XYZ file of C-alpha atoms in Angstrom:
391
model
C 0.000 0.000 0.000
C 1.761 3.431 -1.044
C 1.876 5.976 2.019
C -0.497 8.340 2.437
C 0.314 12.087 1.979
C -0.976 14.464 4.409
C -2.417 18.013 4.029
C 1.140 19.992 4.647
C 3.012 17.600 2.076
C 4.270 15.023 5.284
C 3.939 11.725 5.179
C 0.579 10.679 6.858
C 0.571 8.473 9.656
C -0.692 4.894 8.023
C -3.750 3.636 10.467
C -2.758 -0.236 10.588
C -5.930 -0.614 12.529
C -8.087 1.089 9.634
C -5.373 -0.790 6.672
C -5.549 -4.554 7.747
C -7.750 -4.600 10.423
C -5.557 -6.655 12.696
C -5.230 -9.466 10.824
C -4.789 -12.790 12.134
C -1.193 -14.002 11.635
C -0.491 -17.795 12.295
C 3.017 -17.731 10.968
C 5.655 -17.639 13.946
C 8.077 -14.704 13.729
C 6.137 -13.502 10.654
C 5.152 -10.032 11.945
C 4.092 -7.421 8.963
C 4.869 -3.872 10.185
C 4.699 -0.456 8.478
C 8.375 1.253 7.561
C 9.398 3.772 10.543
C 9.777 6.269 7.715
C 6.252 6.745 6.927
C 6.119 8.353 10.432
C 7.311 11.415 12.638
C 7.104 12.237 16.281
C 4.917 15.615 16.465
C 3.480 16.924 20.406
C 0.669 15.609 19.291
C 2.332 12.119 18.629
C 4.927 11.601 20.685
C 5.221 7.930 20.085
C 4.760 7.787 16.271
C 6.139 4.421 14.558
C 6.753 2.867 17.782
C 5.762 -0.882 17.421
C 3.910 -2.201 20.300
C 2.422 -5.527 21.572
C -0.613 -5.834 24.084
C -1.425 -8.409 26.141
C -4.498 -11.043 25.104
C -6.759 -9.556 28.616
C -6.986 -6.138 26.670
C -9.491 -4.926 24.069
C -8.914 -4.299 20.471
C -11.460 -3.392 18.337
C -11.582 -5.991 15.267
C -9.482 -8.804 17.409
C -10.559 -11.445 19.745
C -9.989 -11.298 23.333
C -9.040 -14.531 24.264
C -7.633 -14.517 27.717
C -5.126 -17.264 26.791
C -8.211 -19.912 26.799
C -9.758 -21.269 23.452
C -13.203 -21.763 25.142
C -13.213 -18.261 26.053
C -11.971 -17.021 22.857
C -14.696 -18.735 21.222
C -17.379 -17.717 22.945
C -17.030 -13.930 22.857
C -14.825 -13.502 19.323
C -13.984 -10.168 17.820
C -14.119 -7.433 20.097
C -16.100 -4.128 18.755
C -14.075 -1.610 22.244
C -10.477 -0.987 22.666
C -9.321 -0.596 25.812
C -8.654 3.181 27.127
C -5.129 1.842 27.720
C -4.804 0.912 23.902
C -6.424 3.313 22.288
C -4.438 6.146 24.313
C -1.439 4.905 22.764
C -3.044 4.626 19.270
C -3.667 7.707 19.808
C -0.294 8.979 20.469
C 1.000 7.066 17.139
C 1.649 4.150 18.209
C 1.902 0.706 16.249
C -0.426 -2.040 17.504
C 1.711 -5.149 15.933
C -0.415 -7.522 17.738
C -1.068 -9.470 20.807
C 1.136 -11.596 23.086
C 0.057 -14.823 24.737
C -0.712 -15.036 28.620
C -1.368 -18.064 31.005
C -5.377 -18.635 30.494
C -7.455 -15.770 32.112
C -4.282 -14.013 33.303
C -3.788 -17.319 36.058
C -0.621 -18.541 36.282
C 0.196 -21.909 34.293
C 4.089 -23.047 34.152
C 5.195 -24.907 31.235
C 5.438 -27.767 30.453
C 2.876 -29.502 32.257
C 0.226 -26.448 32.972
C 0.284 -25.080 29.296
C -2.550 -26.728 27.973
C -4.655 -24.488 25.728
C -1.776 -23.033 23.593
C 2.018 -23.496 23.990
C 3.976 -21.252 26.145
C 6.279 -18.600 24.175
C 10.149 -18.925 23.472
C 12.222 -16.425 25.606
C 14.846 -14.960 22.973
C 16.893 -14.687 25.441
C 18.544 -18.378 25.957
C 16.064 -20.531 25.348
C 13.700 -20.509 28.730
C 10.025 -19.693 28.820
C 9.171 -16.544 28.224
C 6.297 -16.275 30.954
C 3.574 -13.257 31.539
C 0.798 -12.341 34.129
C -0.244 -9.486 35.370
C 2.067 -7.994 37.898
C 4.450 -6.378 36.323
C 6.991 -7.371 33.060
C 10.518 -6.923 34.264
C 12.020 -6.304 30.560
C 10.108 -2.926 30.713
C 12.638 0.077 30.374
C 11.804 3.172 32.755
C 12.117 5.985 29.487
C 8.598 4.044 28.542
C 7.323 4.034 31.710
C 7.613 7.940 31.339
C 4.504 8.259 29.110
C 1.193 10.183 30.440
C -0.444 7.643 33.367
C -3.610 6.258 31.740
C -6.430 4.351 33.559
C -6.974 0.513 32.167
C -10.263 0.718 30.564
C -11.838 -2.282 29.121
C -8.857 -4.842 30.629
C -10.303 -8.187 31.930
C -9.055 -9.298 35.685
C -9.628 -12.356 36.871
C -9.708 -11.177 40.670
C -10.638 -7.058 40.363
C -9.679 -6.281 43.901
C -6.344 -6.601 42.189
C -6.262 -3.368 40.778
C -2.148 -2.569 40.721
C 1.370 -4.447 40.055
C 2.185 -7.538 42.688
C 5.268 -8.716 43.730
C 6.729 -10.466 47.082
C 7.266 -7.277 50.078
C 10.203 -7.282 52.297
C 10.372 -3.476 54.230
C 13.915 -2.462 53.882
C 14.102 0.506 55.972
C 16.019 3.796 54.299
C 16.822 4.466 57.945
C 17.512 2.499 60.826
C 15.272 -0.589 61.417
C 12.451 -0.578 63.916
C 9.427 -2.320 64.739
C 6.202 -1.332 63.433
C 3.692 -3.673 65.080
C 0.778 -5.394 64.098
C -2.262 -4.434 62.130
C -4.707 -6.775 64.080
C -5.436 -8.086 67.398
C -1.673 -8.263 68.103
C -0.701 -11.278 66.132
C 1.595 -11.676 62.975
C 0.798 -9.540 59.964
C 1.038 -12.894 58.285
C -1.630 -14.237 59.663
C -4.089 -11.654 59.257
C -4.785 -10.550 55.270
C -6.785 -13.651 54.166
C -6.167 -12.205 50.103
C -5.874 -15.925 48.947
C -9.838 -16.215 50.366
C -10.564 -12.903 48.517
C -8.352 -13.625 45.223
C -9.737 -17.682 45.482
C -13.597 -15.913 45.546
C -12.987 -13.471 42.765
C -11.008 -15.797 39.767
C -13.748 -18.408 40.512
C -16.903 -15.965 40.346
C -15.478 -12.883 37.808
C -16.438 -15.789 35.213
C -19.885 -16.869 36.648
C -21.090 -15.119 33.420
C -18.499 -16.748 31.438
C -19.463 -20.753 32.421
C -22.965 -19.361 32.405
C -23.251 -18.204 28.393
C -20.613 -20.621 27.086
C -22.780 -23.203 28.439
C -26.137 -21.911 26.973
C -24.024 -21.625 23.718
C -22.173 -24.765 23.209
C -24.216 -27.069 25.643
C -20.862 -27.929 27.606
C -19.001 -26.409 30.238
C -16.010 -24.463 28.929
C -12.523 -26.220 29.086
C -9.847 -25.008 31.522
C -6.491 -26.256 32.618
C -6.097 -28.522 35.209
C -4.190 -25.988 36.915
C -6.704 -23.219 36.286
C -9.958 -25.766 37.192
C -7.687 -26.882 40.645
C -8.489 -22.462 41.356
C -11.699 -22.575 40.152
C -12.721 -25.470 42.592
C -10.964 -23.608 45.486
C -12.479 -20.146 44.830
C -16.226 -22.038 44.390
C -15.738 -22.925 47.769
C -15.484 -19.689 49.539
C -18.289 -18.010 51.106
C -19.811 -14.724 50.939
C -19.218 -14.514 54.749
C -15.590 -15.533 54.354
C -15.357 -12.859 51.588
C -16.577 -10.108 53.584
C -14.213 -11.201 56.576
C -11.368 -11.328 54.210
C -12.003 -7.979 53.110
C -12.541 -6.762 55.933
C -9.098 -7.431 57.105
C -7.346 -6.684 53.840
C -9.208 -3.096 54.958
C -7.526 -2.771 58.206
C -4.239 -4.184 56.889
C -4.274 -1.554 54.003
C -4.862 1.025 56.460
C -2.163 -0.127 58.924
C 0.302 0.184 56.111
C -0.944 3.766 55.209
C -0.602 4.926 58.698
C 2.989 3.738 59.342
C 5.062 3.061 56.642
C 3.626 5.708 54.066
C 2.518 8.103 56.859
C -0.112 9.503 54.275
C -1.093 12.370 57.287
C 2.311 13.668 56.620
C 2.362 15.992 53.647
C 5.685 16.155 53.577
C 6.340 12.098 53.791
C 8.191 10.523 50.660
C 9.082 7.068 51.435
C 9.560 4.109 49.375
C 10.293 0.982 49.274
C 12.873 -1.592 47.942
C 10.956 -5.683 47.516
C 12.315 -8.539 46.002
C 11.015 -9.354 42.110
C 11.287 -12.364 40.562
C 13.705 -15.516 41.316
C 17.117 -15.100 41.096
C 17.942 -18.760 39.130
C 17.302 -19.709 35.886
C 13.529 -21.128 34.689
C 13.536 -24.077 32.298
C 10.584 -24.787 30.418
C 11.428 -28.509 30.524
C 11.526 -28.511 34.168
C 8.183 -30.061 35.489
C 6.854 -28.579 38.770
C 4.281 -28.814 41.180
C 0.713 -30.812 40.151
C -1.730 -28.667 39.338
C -3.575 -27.136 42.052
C -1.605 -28.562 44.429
C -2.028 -28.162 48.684
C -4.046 -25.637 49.970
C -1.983 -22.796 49.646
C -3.319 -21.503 53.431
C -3.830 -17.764 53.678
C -1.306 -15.752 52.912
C 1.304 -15.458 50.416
C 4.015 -12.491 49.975
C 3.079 -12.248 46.043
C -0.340 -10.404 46.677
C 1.094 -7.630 49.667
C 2.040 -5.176 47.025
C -1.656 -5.425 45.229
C -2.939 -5.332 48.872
C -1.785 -2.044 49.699
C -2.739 -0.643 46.458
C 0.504 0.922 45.574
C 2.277 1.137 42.216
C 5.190 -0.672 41.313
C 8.327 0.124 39.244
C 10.640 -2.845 38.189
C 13.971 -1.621 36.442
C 16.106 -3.471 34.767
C 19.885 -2.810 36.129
C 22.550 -5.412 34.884
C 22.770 -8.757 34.128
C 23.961 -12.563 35.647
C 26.184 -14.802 33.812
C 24.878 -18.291 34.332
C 25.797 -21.561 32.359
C 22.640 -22.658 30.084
C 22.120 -26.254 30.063
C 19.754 -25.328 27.203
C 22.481 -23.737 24.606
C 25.266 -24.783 26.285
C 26.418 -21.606 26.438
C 27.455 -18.545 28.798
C 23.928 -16.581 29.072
C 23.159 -13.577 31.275
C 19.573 -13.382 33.074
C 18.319 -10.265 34.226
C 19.613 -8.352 37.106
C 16.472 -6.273 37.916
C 15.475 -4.131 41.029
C 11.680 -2.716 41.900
C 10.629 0.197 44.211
C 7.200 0.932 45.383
C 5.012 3.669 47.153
C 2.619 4.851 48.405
C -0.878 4.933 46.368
C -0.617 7.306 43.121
C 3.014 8.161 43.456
C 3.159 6.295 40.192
C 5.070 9.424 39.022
C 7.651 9.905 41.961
C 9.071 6.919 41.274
C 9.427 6.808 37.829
C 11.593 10.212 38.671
C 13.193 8.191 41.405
C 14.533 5.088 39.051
C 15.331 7.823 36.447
C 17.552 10.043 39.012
C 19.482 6.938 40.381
C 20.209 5.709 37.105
C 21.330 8.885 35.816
C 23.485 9.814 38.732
C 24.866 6.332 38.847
C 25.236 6.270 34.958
C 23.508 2.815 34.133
C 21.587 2.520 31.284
C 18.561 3.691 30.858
C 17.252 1.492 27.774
C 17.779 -2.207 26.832
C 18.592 -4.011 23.986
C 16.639 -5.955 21.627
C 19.647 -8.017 21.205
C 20.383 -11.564 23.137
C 21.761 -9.447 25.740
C 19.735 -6.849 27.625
C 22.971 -4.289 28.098
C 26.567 -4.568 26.226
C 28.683 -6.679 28.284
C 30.771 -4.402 30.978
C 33.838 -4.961 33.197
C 31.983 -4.679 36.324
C 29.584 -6.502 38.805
C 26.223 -6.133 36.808
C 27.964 -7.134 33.306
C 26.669 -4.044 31.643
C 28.371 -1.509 29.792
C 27.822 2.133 32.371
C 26.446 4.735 30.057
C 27.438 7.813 31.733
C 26.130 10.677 28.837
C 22.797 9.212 28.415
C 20.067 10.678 29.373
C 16.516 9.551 30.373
């Protein structure tokens, strides 16, 4: 298709939503996108010909929302809405290439033996599974994280008390250490935020309407996972009563927090704070965990705190680990990533934050596309120190 011309003699921006309609592509590695010449950044488009993938629990007009599950995708098809999230970045000139694969309704499903519905992606980077939910991508540089702050509308969550990034909490003081109590009755704070009960409730009942119409469509109940039904059978299991008790806590815990680690009554309080992301050893998609479902996983776990609280999360990418692949053989480096949070919409502060350190440290403030994240450095992060660029 020859590029359009606009009205002042520039080269229009080609609308690849309006040209193919978001075509279906079956073909792995096949990806048809538009030459970066036909475009050019303006105010008005500050992120014209930048080529971006969505995940499969957000809208796009013309393309089916799947949720990573075939029964769902075939139930609801072609969505006529794009998400507010999407549509902002359309709108900005951004490419919509397509959509990336995600465990089935955003759950979490670990190859090989979870993976049912469609096969888990390739990570580029040394052969491991490349694996995504919905708290937070760690390959995700902080100049992108820079754009205008957008509210997700028209995203699918399977639990919607889950409203921000998740990750495991450890409070590392920026002072010294002290003892902040406990938000109920006294006893460990471990004890008290029952968010499996309220996460258990939610992925099981968000799809009541789901199980409901697929079944007056198809005369079957929908396919799932083991892993997936193994949550579904938990969450069906949960009572309103233990729902509202749950929640009830997960208030007071919330509110705990606010009172004395953020200090919200303080105007003039800016803290943050440093958790653990991820797992620091290598992931191989050939490596067959836990059955599906597995024990009751009691009532608390460290990967909901951060989605508890309700405060944003930043995840930088910083350096990288040599480790010996028994997939290639090879020397590979895994990511050396840190993450910061704070307290409710400081989204902003810490962006600046993770942009200041890095600049006044001189790391990097992008990544590669490469099979390495940074050019390989002489130091203890492997990565090259890039000391004139700037955010």
């Amino acid at each position: 298709m020859a590029p359009l011309q606009g009205g002042n003699g520039m080269l229009a921006r080609i609308r690849l939503i309006d040209f193919i309609r978001f075509q279906h592509f079956h073909v792995a590695g096949c990806v048809p996108v538009p030459l970066r010449l036909y475009y050019k950044n303006t105010a008005a488009q500050p992120l014209a010909s930048v080529r971006v993938t969505i995940k499969d629990n957000m809208h796009l007009a013309g393309v089916t929302t799947g949720l990573g599950n075939r029964a769902y995708a075939a139930l609801y098809d072609k969505q006529k809405v794009t998400s507010k999230y999407v549509q902002s970045l359309i709108d900005k000139g951004a490419i919509i290439i397509g959509k990336t694969k995600l465990s089935a309704f955003a759950g979490s499903e670990i190859p090989p033996n979870q993976c049912i519905d469609y096969f888990p992606p390739w990570n580029p980077r040394a052969g491991t599974p490349a694996r995504t939910g919905t708290k937070g991508h760690p390959e995700a540089p902080v100049e992108r994280q820079r754009q205008q702050l957008v509210i997700l509308g028209w995203m699918l969550h399977s639990a919607p008390k889950w409203e921000h990034a998740a990750s495991s909490l450890i409070a590392w003081n920026m002072g010294p250490s002290y003892h902040l109590g406990s938000p109920i009755d006294g006893k460990h704070c471990a004890s008290c935020p029952s968010e499996i009960i309220i996460n258990a409730y939610y992925v099981f009942h968000t799809f009541d309407d789901f199980r409901r119409e697929y079944l007056a469509r198809f005369r079957k109940q929908p396919y799932v996972s083991p892993a997936h039904k193994a949550r579904w059978d938990r969450g069906e299991k949960v009572s309103k009563e233990e729902l509202d008790q749950s929640l009830e806590k997960f208030r007071i815990f919330k509110d705990w927090v606010n009172r004395h680690i953020w200090n919200i009554s303080d105007p003039g309080a800016a803290t943050i704070m440093i958790p653990p992301q991820g797992r620091p050893s290598a992931n191989y998609r050939d490596v067959i965990g836990a059955p599906a479902g597995g024990s009751d996983p009691g009532s608390y776990t460290p990967i909901f705190t951060t989605s508890m609280i309700g405060c944003p999360q930043l995840v930088v990418p910083i350096g990288q680990n040599p480790y010996e692949s028994k997939v290639s053989g090879l020397i590979e480096y895994a990511l050396i990533m840190t993450s910061i949070i704070g307290p409710s919409n400081s989204d902003a502060s810490l962006v600046e934050v993770a942009a200041g350190a890095l600049k006044q440290a001189g790391w990097p403030s992008t990544i590669l596309t490469r099979r390495l994240m940074f050019t390989k450095g002489d130091n203890e992060r492997n990565a090259e120190p890039s000391p004139k660029q700037e955010l």
